[in-house]
Amino acid sequence: MSDAPQDRIATVDLQTNRPHSARVYDYIMGGKDNFAADRDTAAKVLADWPGLRTSMLANRACMHRMARHLTGLGVRQFIDVGTGIPSSPNLHEVIQETAPDARIVYVDNDPIVLVHARALLTGTPQGRIAYIQADMRTPEALLSDSTLHQVIDFSQPVALTVIAMLQFVEDAQAVVKSLLEPLPSGSHLAITIPTNELAPESERLAREYTNRGIPMYLRSRAEVEDLFTGLELLDPGIVPMPRWRPAPDEQPLPDTATNMYAAVGRKP
């Protein structure tokens, strides 16, 4: 079952004259849902770091591993903040492959994602999927959304997934704290987050995004630890993204091939 967004597609302002992180990502990953400002930004950041697409692919692979692990732990409710433009397999496809009764709410603030939301909202009959257009920088508004409360049972554990998004938030710790506050014991936080401690190109990448109107904040490992204050870190803790529970037969990329840490924590 899915909950379609309100029919606002015809009136959406896509703001095509300015780059948006989701559309820059879409272009780098080979998508078609982007505009000149997004492509210009992507071209510049790729010139600074040609391996960025490899890092982005590793990020999606890590997200899938996290989803499968959390599903294996019995989690059946997910709130995915910063879902981006659909790219198969989507998070709900990975989750519902083994947990067809799972409920997933996608959240993003890019109007173009709304245009694609109906394609995004195709899941199993046993489960439920919804999309909310909201900004994680205003967590109070996100958490008060009626659709969220129609789909998610806040008396049961929830997985909050924030994949490659917290770099666009200045006070990431405050946002994470606010989003976790209403979630019950047994809930989880799963994140991937850029750092300046792995790939040497990270600083140039952050400057280019910021100069083009998308402020980017890189975090140290100590700052990532702060995001998990009060949570119980799951093994293997906070690690370079390819090292987060790779498949037994998988040879992880070198730490310097990506610029991101990954971690999952449980709320006691």
PDB file of C-alpha atoms in Angstrom:
ATOM      1  CA  MET A   1       0.000   0.000   0.000  1.00  0.00           C
ATOM      2  CA  SER A   2       1.244   3.519  -0.708  1.00  0.00           C
ATOM      3  CA  ASP A   3       0.166   7.032   0.188  1.00  0.00           C
ATOM      4  CA  ALA A   4       0.437   9.341  -2.841  1.00  0.00           C
ATOM      5  CA  PRO A   5       1.410  12.971  -2.244  1.00  0.00           C
ATOM      6  CA  GLN A   6      -1.065  15.757  -2.838  1.00  0.00           C
ATOM      7  CA  ASP A   7      -1.505  16.608  -6.483  1.00  0.00           C
ATOM      8  CA  ARG A   8       0.796  19.624  -6.589  1.00  0.00           C
ATOM      9  CA  ILE A   9       2.994  18.578  -9.498  1.00  0.00           C
ATOM     10  CA  ALA A  10       1.696  21.229 -11.878  1.00  0.00           C
ATOM     11  CA  THR A  11       2.515  24.053  -9.446  1.00  0.00           C
ATOM     12  CA  VAL A  12       5.927  22.887  -8.200  1.00  0.00           C
ATOM     13  CA  ASP A  13       8.705  25.464  -8.490  1.00  0.00           C
ATOM     14  CA  LEU A  14      11.752  23.416  -9.454  1.00  0.00           C
ATOM     15  CA  GLN A  15      14.160  26.358  -9.045  1.00  0.00           C
ATOM     16  CA  THR A  16      16.084  25.262 -12.104  1.00  0.00           C
ATOM     17  CA  ASN A  17      18.429  28.258 -12.002  1.00  0.00           C
ATOM     18  CA  ARG A  18      20.198  27.054  -8.852  1.00  0.00           C
ATOM     19  CA  PRO A  19      21.865  23.729  -8.089  1.00  0.00           C
ATOM     20  CA  HIS A  20      20.330  21.291  -5.617  1.00  0.00           C
ATOM     21  CA  SER A  21      22.286  18.504  -3.944  1.00  0.00           C
ATOM     22  CA  ALA A  22      19.800  15.783  -4.968  1.00  0.00           C
ATOM     23  CA  ARG A  23      19.970  16.790  -8.630  1.00  0.00           C
ATOM     24  CA  VAL A  24      23.767  17.112  -8.627  1.00  0.00           C
ATOM     25  CA  TYR A  25      23.854  13.584  -7.189  1.00  0.00           C
ATOM     26  CA  ASP A  26      21.386  12.439  -9.860  1.00  0.00           C
ATOM     27  CA  TYR A  27      23.587  13.753 -12.663  1.00  0.00           C
ATOM     28  CA  ILE A  28      26.783  12.226 -11.293  1.00  0.00           C
ATOM     29  CA  MET A  29      25.010   8.877 -10.959  1.00  0.00           C
ATOM     30  CA  GLY A  30      23.902   9.008 -14.599  1.00  0.00           C
ATOM     31  CA  GLY A  31      20.348  10.258 -14.074  1.00  0.00           C
ATOM     32  CA  LYS A  32      18.349  12.615 -16.284  1.00  0.00           C
ATOM     33  CA  ASP A  33      16.462  14.623 -13.668  1.00  0.00           C
ATOM     34  CA  ASN A  34      18.778  17.614 -13.479  1.00  0.00           C
ATOM     35  CA  PHE A  35      19.309  21.029 -15.000  1.00  0.00           C
ATOM     36  CA  ALA A  36      22.169  23.178 -16.278  1.00  0.00           C
ATOM     37  CA  ALA A  37      23.014  24.599 -12.837  1.00  0.00           C
ATOM     38  CA  ASP A  38      23.199  21.072 -11.416  1.00  0.00           C
ATOM     39  CA  ARG A  39      25.343  19.810 -14.295  1.00  0.00           C
ATOM     40  CA  ASP A  40      27.730  22.761 -14.039  1.00  0.00           C
ATOM     41  CA  THR A  41      28.231  22.098 -10.343  1.00  0.00           C
ATOM     42  CA  ALA A  42      28.671  18.379 -10.944  1.00  0.00           C
ATOM     43  CA  ALA A  43      31.256  18.987 -13.664  1.00  0.00           C
ATOM     44  CA  LYS A  44      33.324  21.169 -11.362  1.00  0.00           C
ATOM     45  CA  VAL A  45      33.241  18.819  -8.370  1.00  0.00           C
ATOM     46  CA  LEU A  46      34.093  15.858 -10.625  1.00  0.00           C
ATOM     47  CA  ALA A  47      37.042  17.794 -12.011  1.00  0.00           C
ATOM     48  CA  ASP A  48      38.262  18.243  -8.442  1.00  0.00           C
ATOM     49  CA  TRP A  49      37.593  14.611  -7.539  1.00  0.00           C
ATOM     50  CA  PRO A  50      37.064  12.193 -10.455  1.00  0.00           C
ATOM     51  CA  GLY A  51      36.496   9.375  -7.951  1.00  0.00           C
ATOM     52  CA  LEU A  52      33.383  11.016  -6.476  1.00  0.00           C
ATOM     53  CA  ARG A  53      31.050   8.718  -8.410  1.00  0.00           C
ATOM     54  CA  THR A  54      32.838   5.696  -6.914  1.00  0.00           C
ATOM     55  CA  SER A  55      32.231   7.149  -3.453  1.00  0.00           C
ATOM     56  CA  MET A  56      28.569   7.752  -4.244  1.00  0.00           C
ATOM     57  CA  LEU A  57      28.117   4.176  -5.480  1.00  0.00           C
ATOM     58  CA  ALA A  58      29.771   2.930  -2.292  1.00  0.00           C
ATOM     59  CA  ASN A  59      27.351   5.066  -0.298  1.00  0.00           C
ATOM     60  CA  ARG A  60      24.328   3.423  -1.930  1.00  0.00           C
ATOM     61  CA  ALA A  61      25.817  -0.011  -1.346  1.00  0.00           C
ATOM     62  CA  CYS A  62      26.366   0.838   2.329  1.00  0.00           C
ATOM     63  CA  MET A  63      22.775   2.064   2.633  1.00  0.00           C
ATOM     64  CA  HIS A  64      21.549  -1.269   1.282  1.00  0.00           C
ATOM     65  CA  ARG A  65      23.721  -3.193   3.766  1.00  0.00           C
ATOM     66  CA  MET A  66      22.396  -1.087   6.625  1.00  0.00           C
ATOM     67  CA  ALA A  67      18.797  -1.635   5.528  1.00  0.00           C
ATOM     68  CA  ARG A  68      19.257  -5.400   5.311  1.00  0.00           C
ATOM     69  CA  HIS A  69      20.977  -5.518   8.699  1.00  0.00           C
ATOM     70  CA  LEU A  70      18.267  -3.480  10.408  1.00  0.00           C
ATOM     71  CA  THR A  71      15.557  -5.577   8.788  1.00  0.00           C
ATOM     72  CA  GLY A  72      17.375  -8.663  10.062  1.00  0.00           C
ATOM     73  CA  LEU A  73      17.224  -7.191  13.560  1.00  0.00           C
ATOM     74  CA  GLY A  74      13.441  -7.052  13.266  1.00  0.00           C
ATOM     75  CA  VAL A  75      12.969  -3.369  12.418  1.00  0.00           C
ATOM     76  CA  ARG A  76       9.817  -2.873  10.354  1.00  0.00           C
ATOM     77  CA  GLN A  77       9.477   0.915  10.296  1.00  0.00           C
ATOM     78  CA  PHE A  78      11.843   3.318   8.543  1.00  0.00           C
ATOM     79  CA  ILE A  79      12.010   7.096   8.174  1.00  0.00           C
ATOM     80  CA  ASP A  80      14.453   7.978   5.399  1.00  0.00           C
ATOM     81  CA  VAL A  81      15.479  11.636   5.565  1.00  0.00           C
ATOM     82  CA  GLY A  82      16.887  13.054   2.339  1.00  0.00           C
ATOM     83  CA  THR A  83      15.727  10.292   0.043  1.00  0.00           C
ATOM     84  CA  GLY A  84      16.633  12.042  -3.220  1.00  0.00           C
ATOM     85  CA  ILE A  85      15.478  11.258  -6.732  1.00  0.00           C
ATOM     86  CA  PRO A  86      14.453   7.592  -7.135  1.00  0.00           C
ATOM     87  CA  SER A  87      17.213   5.212  -8.181  1.00  0.00           C
ATOM     88  CA  SER A  88      16.546   1.483  -8.212  1.00  0.00           C
ATOM     89  CA  PRO A  89      16.797  -0.397  -5.998  1.00  0.00           C
ATOM     90  CA  ASN A  90      15.204   2.116  -3.673  1.00  0.00           C
ATOM     91  CA  LEU A  91      15.420   1.711   0.076  1.00  0.00           C
ATOM     92  CA  HIS A  92      11.934   0.246   0.360  1.00  0.00           C
ATOM     93  CA  GLU A  93      12.699  -2.348  -2.321  1.00  0.00           C
ATOM     94  CA  VAL A  94      15.688  -3.595  -0.316  1.00  0.00           C
ATOM     95  CA  ILE A  95      13.717  -3.608   2.937  1.00  0.00           C
ATOM     96  CA  GLN A  96      10.521  -5.200   1.625  1.00  0.00           C
ATOM     97  CA  GLU A  97      12.466  -7.897  -0.182  1.00  0.00           C
ATOM     98  CA  THR A  98      12.820  -9.632   3.187  1.00  0.00           C
ATOM     99  CA  ALA A  99      10.167  -7.759   5.198  1.00  0.00           C
ATOM    100  CA  PRO A 100       7.161  -7.217   2.907  1.00  0.00           C
ATOM    101  CA  ASP A 101       5.122  -5.813   5.799  1.00  0.00           C
ATOM    102  CA  ALA A 102       7.597  -2.979   6.457  1.00  0.00           C
ATOM    103  CA  ARG A 103       6.534   0.663   6.508  1.00  0.00           C
ATOM    104  CA  ILE A 104       8.753   3.343   4.991  1.00  0.00           C
ATOM    105  CA  VAL A 105       8.338   7.113   4.965  1.00  0.00           C
ATOM    106  CA  TYR A 106      10.571   9.033   2.578  1.00  0.00           C
ATOM    107  CA  VAL A 107      11.411  12.676   3.318  1.00  0.00           C
ATOM    108  CA  ASP A 108      13.017  15.255   1.030  1.00  0.00           C
ATOM    109  CA  ASN A 109      12.854  19.015   0.469  1.00  0.00           C
ATOM    110  CA  ASP A 110      13.594  19.030  -3.280  1.00  0.00           C
ATOM    111  CA  PRO A 111      10.398  19.802  -5.266  1.00  0.00           C
ATOM    112  CA  ILE A 112      11.539  17.599  -8.145  1.00  0.00           C
ATOM    113  CA  VAL A 113      11.401  14.561  -5.853  1.00  0.00           C
ATOM    114  CA  LEU A 114       7.677  15.266  -5.466  1.00  0.00           C
ATOM    115  CA  VAL A 115       7.334  14.937  -9.226  1.00  0.00           C
ATOM    116  CA  HIS A 116       8.800  11.442  -9.002  1.00  0.00           C
ATOM    117  CA  ALA A 117       7.144  10.443  -5.733  1.00  0.00           C
ATOM    118  CA  ARG A 118       4.459   8.301  -7.329  1.00  0.00           C
ATOM    119  CA  ALA A 119       7.131   6.153  -8.953  1.00  0.00           C
ATOM    120  CA  LEU A 120       8.897   6.019  -5.605  1.00  0.00           C
ATOM    121  CA  LEU A 121       5.756   4.877  -3.811  1.00  0.00           C
ATOM    122  CA  THR A 122       5.419   1.414  -5.301  1.00  0.00           C
ATOM    123  CA  GLY A 123       5.746  -1.249  -2.659  1.00  0.00           C
ATOM    124  CA  THR A 124       4.257  -4.508  -1.455  1.00  0.00           C
ATOM    125  CA  PRO A 125       0.534  -4.887  -0.664  1.00  0.00           C
ATOM    126  CA  GLN A 126       1.410  -5.951   2.907  1.00  0.00           C
ATOM    127  CA  GLY A 127       3.532  -2.893   3.667  1.00  0.00           C
ATOM    128  CA  ARG A 128       3.041   0.814   3.403  1.00  0.00           C
ATOM    129  CA  ILE A 129       5.065   3.619   1.831  1.00  0.00           C
ATOM    130  CA  ALA A 130       4.619   7.387   1.947  1.00  0.00           C
ATOM    131  CA  TYR A 131       6.465  10.529   0.892  1.00  0.00           C
ATOM    132  CA  ILE A 132       6.693  13.801   2.803  1.00  0.00           C
ATOM    133  CA  GLN A 133       8.054  17.008   1.336  1.00  0.00           C
ATOM    134  CA  ALA A 134       9.849  18.530   4.313  1.00  0.00           C
ATOM    135  CA  ASP A 135      13.208  19.966   5.354  1.00  0.00           C
ATOM    136  CA  MET A 136      15.218  18.152   8.020  1.00  0.00           C
ATOM    137  CA  ARG A 137      16.513  21.547   9.177  1.00  0.00           C
ATOM    138  CA  THR A 138      13.021  22.129  10.590  1.00  0.00           C
ATOM    139  CA  PRO A 139      12.538  18.815  12.411  1.00  0.00           C
ATOM    140  CA  GLU A 140       9.504  20.047  14.357  1.00  0.00           C
ATOM    141  CA  ALA A 141       7.530  20.527  11.136  1.00  0.00           C
ATOM    142  CA  LEU A 142       8.672  17.171   9.799  1.00  0.00           C
ATOM    143  CA  LEU A 143       7.696  15.333  12.979  1.00  0.00           C
ATOM    144  CA  SER A 144       4.254  16.950  13.110  1.00  0.00           C
ATOM    145  CA  ASP A 145       3.330  15.898   9.572  1.00  0.00           C
ATOM    146  CA  SER A 146       0.020  14.017   9.601  1.00  0.00           C
ATOM    147  CA  THR A 147       1.162  11.530   6.947  1.00  0.00           C
ATOM    148  CA  LEU A 148       4.104  10.506   9.099  1.00  0.00           C
ATOM    149  CA  HIS A 149       1.780   9.640  11.971  1.00  0.00           C
ATOM    150  CA  GLN A 150      -0.619   7.773   9.688  1.00  0.00           C
ATOM    151  CA  VAL A 151       2.154   5.447   8.523  1.00  0.00           C
ATOM    152  CA  ILE A 152       4.565   5.190  11.481  1.00  0.00           C
ATOM    153  CA  ASP A 153       3.534   3.762  14.852  1.00  0.00           C
ATOM    154  CA  PHE A 154       5.651   5.703  17.337  1.00  0.00           C
ATOM    155  CA  SER A 155       5.036   3.119  20.042  1.00  0.00           C
ATOM    156  CA  GLN A 156       7.171   0.641  18.054  1.00  0.00           C
ATOM    157  CA  PRO A 157      10.876   0.839  17.079  1.00  0.00           C
ATOM    158  CA  VAL A 158      11.770   2.959  14.078  1.00  0.00           C
ATOM    159  CA  ALA A 159      14.954   3.156  12.003  1.00  0.00           C
ATOM    160  CA  LEU A 160      15.923   6.735  11.171  1.00  0.00           C
ATOM    161  CA  THR A 161      18.192   6.648   8.112  1.00  0.00           C
ATOM    162  CA  VAL A 162      20.071   9.822   7.184  1.00  0.00           C
ATOM    163  CA  ILE A 163      22.312   8.809   4.313  1.00  0.00           C
ATOM    164  CA  ALA A 164      24.818  11.345   2.964  1.00  0.00           C
ATOM    165  CA  MET A 165      22.679  14.295   4.092  1.00  0.00           C
ATOM    166  CA  LEU A 166      24.016  15.714   7.366  1.00  0.00           C
ATOM    167  CA  GLN A 167      26.843  17.484   5.537  1.00  0.00           C
ATOM    168  CA  PHE A 168      24.218  20.004   4.396  1.00  0.00           C
ATOM    169  CA  VAL A 169      23.200  20.891   7.971  1.00  0.00           C
ATOM    170  CA  GLU A 170      25.284  23.251  10.091  1.00  0.00           C
ATOM    171  CA  ASP A 171      24.026  22.006  13.473  1.00  0.00           C
ATOM    172  CA  ALA A 172      23.708  18.324  12.645  1.00  0.00           C
ATOM    173  CA  GLN A 173      23.726  17.246  16.286  1.00  0.00           C
ATOM    174  CA  ALA A 174      20.659  19.359  17.109  1.00  0.00           C
ATOM    175  CA  VAL A 175      18.774  17.991  14.096  1.00  0.00           C
ATOM    176  CA  VAL A 176      19.591  14.373  14.945  1.00  0.00           C
ATOM    177  CA  LYS A 177      18.660  14.896  18.593  1.00  0.00           C
ATOM    178  CA  SER A 178      15.284  16.379  17.635  1.00  0.00           C
ATOM    179  CA  LEU A 179      14.488  13.601  15.163  1.00  0.00           C
ATOM    180  CA  LEU A 180      15.433  10.869  17.623  1.00  0.00           C
ATOM    181  CA  GLU A 181      13.584  12.328  20.599  1.00  0.00           C
ATOM    182  CA  PRO A 182      10.085  10.939  19.825  1.00  0.00           C
ATOM    183  CA  LEU A 183      11.373   7.518  18.746  1.00  0.00           C
ATOM    184  CA  PRO A 184      10.912   4.716  21.305  1.00  0.00           C
ATOM    185  CA  SER A 185      13.495   2.435  22.860  1.00  0.00           C
ATOM    186  CA  GLY A 186      14.819  -0.073  20.352  1.00  0.00           C
ATOM    187  CA  SER A 187      14.881   2.478  17.533  1.00  0.00           C
ATOM    188  CA  HIS A 188      18.021   2.979  15.438  1.00  0.00           C
ATOM    189  CA  LEU A 189      19.957   5.780  13.783  1.00  0.00           C
ATOM    190  CA  ALA A 190      21.842   4.914  10.589  1.00  0.00           C
ATOM    191  CA  ILE A 191      24.047   7.518   8.943  1.00  0.00           C
ATOM    192  CA  THR A 192      26.734   8.018   6.355  1.00  0.00           C
ATOM    193  CA  ILE A 193      28.467  11.374   6.569  1.00  0.00           C
ATOM    194  CA  PRO A 194      31.365  13.092   4.779  1.00  0.00           C
ATOM    195  CA  THR A 195      34.588  13.826   6.595  1.00  0.00           C
ATOM    196  CA  ASN A 196      37.837  15.612   5.858  1.00  0.00           C
ATOM    197  CA  GLU A 197      39.852  12.813   7.460  1.00  0.00           C
ATOM    198  CA  LEU A 198      39.855  10.235   4.651  1.00  0.00           C
ATOM    199  CA  ALA A 199      39.947  11.383   1.027  1.00  0.00           C
ATOM    200  CA  PRO A 200      42.264  14.380   0.508  1.00  0.00           C
ATOM    201  CA  GLU A 201      39.881  15.801  -2.102  1.00  0.00           C
ATOM    202  CA  SER A 202      37.125  16.368   0.460  1.00  0.00           C
ATOM    203  CA  GLU A 203      38.067  19.940   1.325  1.00  0.00           C
ATOM    204  CA  ARG A 204      38.012  21.020  -2.327  1.00  0.00           C
ATOM    205  CA  LEU A 205      34.695  19.254  -2.819  1.00  0.00           C
ATOM    206  CA  ALA A 206      33.147  21.045   0.158  1.00  0.00           C
ATOM    207  CA  ARG A 207      34.440  24.423  -1.009  1.00  0.00           C
ATOM    208  CA  GLU A 208      33.021  23.925  -4.492  1.00  0.00           C
ATOM    209  CA  TYR A 209      29.577  22.956  -3.208  1.00  0.00           C
ATOM    210  CA  THR A 210      29.603  25.918  -0.803  1.00  0.00           C
ATOM    211  CA  ASN A 211      30.764  28.386  -3.453  1.00  0.00           C
ATOM    212  CA  ARG A 212      27.893  27.293  -5.682  1.00  0.00           C
ATOM    213  CA  GLY A 213      25.245  27.890  -3.060  1.00  0.00           C
ATOM    214  CA  ILE A 214      25.068  24.479  -1.340  1.00  0.00           C
ATOM    215  CA  PRO A 215      26.861  24.890   2.007  1.00  0.00           C
ATOM    216  CA  MET A 216      28.689  21.687   2.965  1.00  0.00           C
ATOM    217  CA  TYR A 217      30.073  20.888   6.401  1.00  0.00           C
ATOM    218  CA  LEU A 218      32.629  18.109   6.839  1.00  0.00           C
ATOM    219  CA  ARG A 219      32.784  16.259  10.173  1.00  0.00           C
ATOM    220  CA  SER A 220      35.627  14.701  12.112  1.00  0.00           C
ATOM    221  CA  ARG A 221      35.265  11.271  13.661  1.00  0.00           C
ATOM    222  CA  ALA A 222      34.857  12.927  17.073  1.00  0.00           C
ATOM    223  CA  GLU A 223      31.960  14.999  15.715  1.00  0.00           C
ATOM    224  CA  VAL A 224      30.354  11.865  14.285  1.00  0.00           C
ATOM    225  CA  GLU A 225      30.636  10.267  17.723  1.00  0.00           C
ATOM    226  CA  ASP A 226      28.732  13.222  19.146  1.00  0.00           C
ATOM    227  CA  LEU A 227      25.814  12.417  16.813  1.00  0.00           C
ATOM    228  CA  PHE A 228      25.468   9.082  18.616  1.00  0.00           C
ATOM    229  CA  THR A 229      25.461  10.511  22.133  1.00  0.00           C
ATOM    230  CA  GLY A 230      23.156   8.353  24.265  1.00  0.00           C
ATOM    231  CA  LEU A 231      22.981   5.579  21.678  1.00  0.00           C
ATOM    232  CA  GLU A 232      24.591   2.136  21.662  1.00  0.00           C
ATOM    233  CA  LEU A 233      26.854   1.814  18.615  1.00  0.00           C
ATOM    234  CA  LEU A 234      26.448  -1.432  16.698  1.00  0.00           C
ATOM    235  CA  ASP A 235      29.542  -3.260  15.529  1.00  0.00           C
ATOM    236  CA  PRO A 236      31.803  -2.275  13.857  1.00  0.00           C
ATOM    237  CA  GLY A 237      31.210   1.210  15.252  1.00  0.00           C
ATOM    238  CA  ILE A 238      32.125   4.364  13.311  1.00  0.00           C
ATOM    239  CA  VAL A 239      34.210   3.265  10.350  1.00  0.00           C
ATOM    240  CA  PRO A 240      35.088   4.358   6.815  1.00  0.00           C
ATOM    241  CA  MET A 241      31.974   3.598   4.803  1.00  0.00           C
ATOM    242  CA  PRO A 242      33.181   0.554   2.800  1.00  0.00           C
ATOM    243  CA  ARG A 243      34.173  -1.137   6.082  1.00  0.00           C
ATOM    244  CA  TRP A 244      30.654  -1.108   7.505  1.00  0.00           C
ATOM    245  CA  ARG A 245      29.709  -4.812   7.408  1.00  0.00           C
ATOM    246  CA  PRO A 246      30.889  -5.701   3.886  1.00  0.00           C
ATOM    247  CA  ALA A 247      29.829  -9.085   2.550  1.00  0.00           C
ATOM    248  CA  PRO A 248      32.213 -11.898   3.569  1.00  0.00           C
ATOM    249  CA  ASP A 249      33.417 -12.287  -0.020  1.00  0.00           C
ATOM    250  CA  GLU A 250      33.628  -8.544  -0.653  1.00  0.00           C
ATOM    251  CA  GLN A 251      36.957  -6.736  -0.783  1.00  0.00           C
ATOM    252  CA  PRO A 252      36.311  -3.247   0.654  1.00  0.00           C
ATOM    253  CA  LEU A 253      37.547  -0.197  -1.195  1.00  0.00           C
ATOM    254  CA  PRO A 254      40.560   1.579   0.318  1.00  0.00           C
ATOM    255  CA  ASP A 255      39.608   4.073   3.027  1.00  0.00           C
ATOM    256  CA  THR A 256      40.759   6.946   0.817  1.00  0.00           C
ATOM    257  CA  ALA A 257      38.421   5.918  -2.035  1.00  0.00           C
ATOM    258  CA  THR A 258      35.480   7.484  -0.200  1.00  0.00           C
ATOM    259  CA  ASN A 259      35.191  10.502   2.060  1.00  0.00           C
ATOM    260  CA  MET A 260      32.542   9.172   4.423  1.00  0.00           C
ATOM    261  CA  TYR A 261      32.091   7.531   7.792  1.00  0.00           C
ATOM    262  CA  ALA A 262      29.239   5.114   8.425  1.00  0.00           C
ATOM    263  CA  ALA A 263      27.626   3.975  11.669  1.00  0.00           C
ATOM    264  CA  VAL A 264      24.427   2.616  13.197  1.00  0.00           C
ATOM    265  CA  GLY A 265      23.344   3.164  16.785  1.00  0.00           C
ATOM    266  CA  ARG A 266      20.493   1.792  18.887  1.00  0.00           C
ATOM    267  CA  LYS A 267      18.396   3.843  21.266  1.00  0.00           C
ATOM    268  CA  PRO A 268      18.356   2.105  24.673  1.00  0.00           C
TER     269      PRO A 268
END
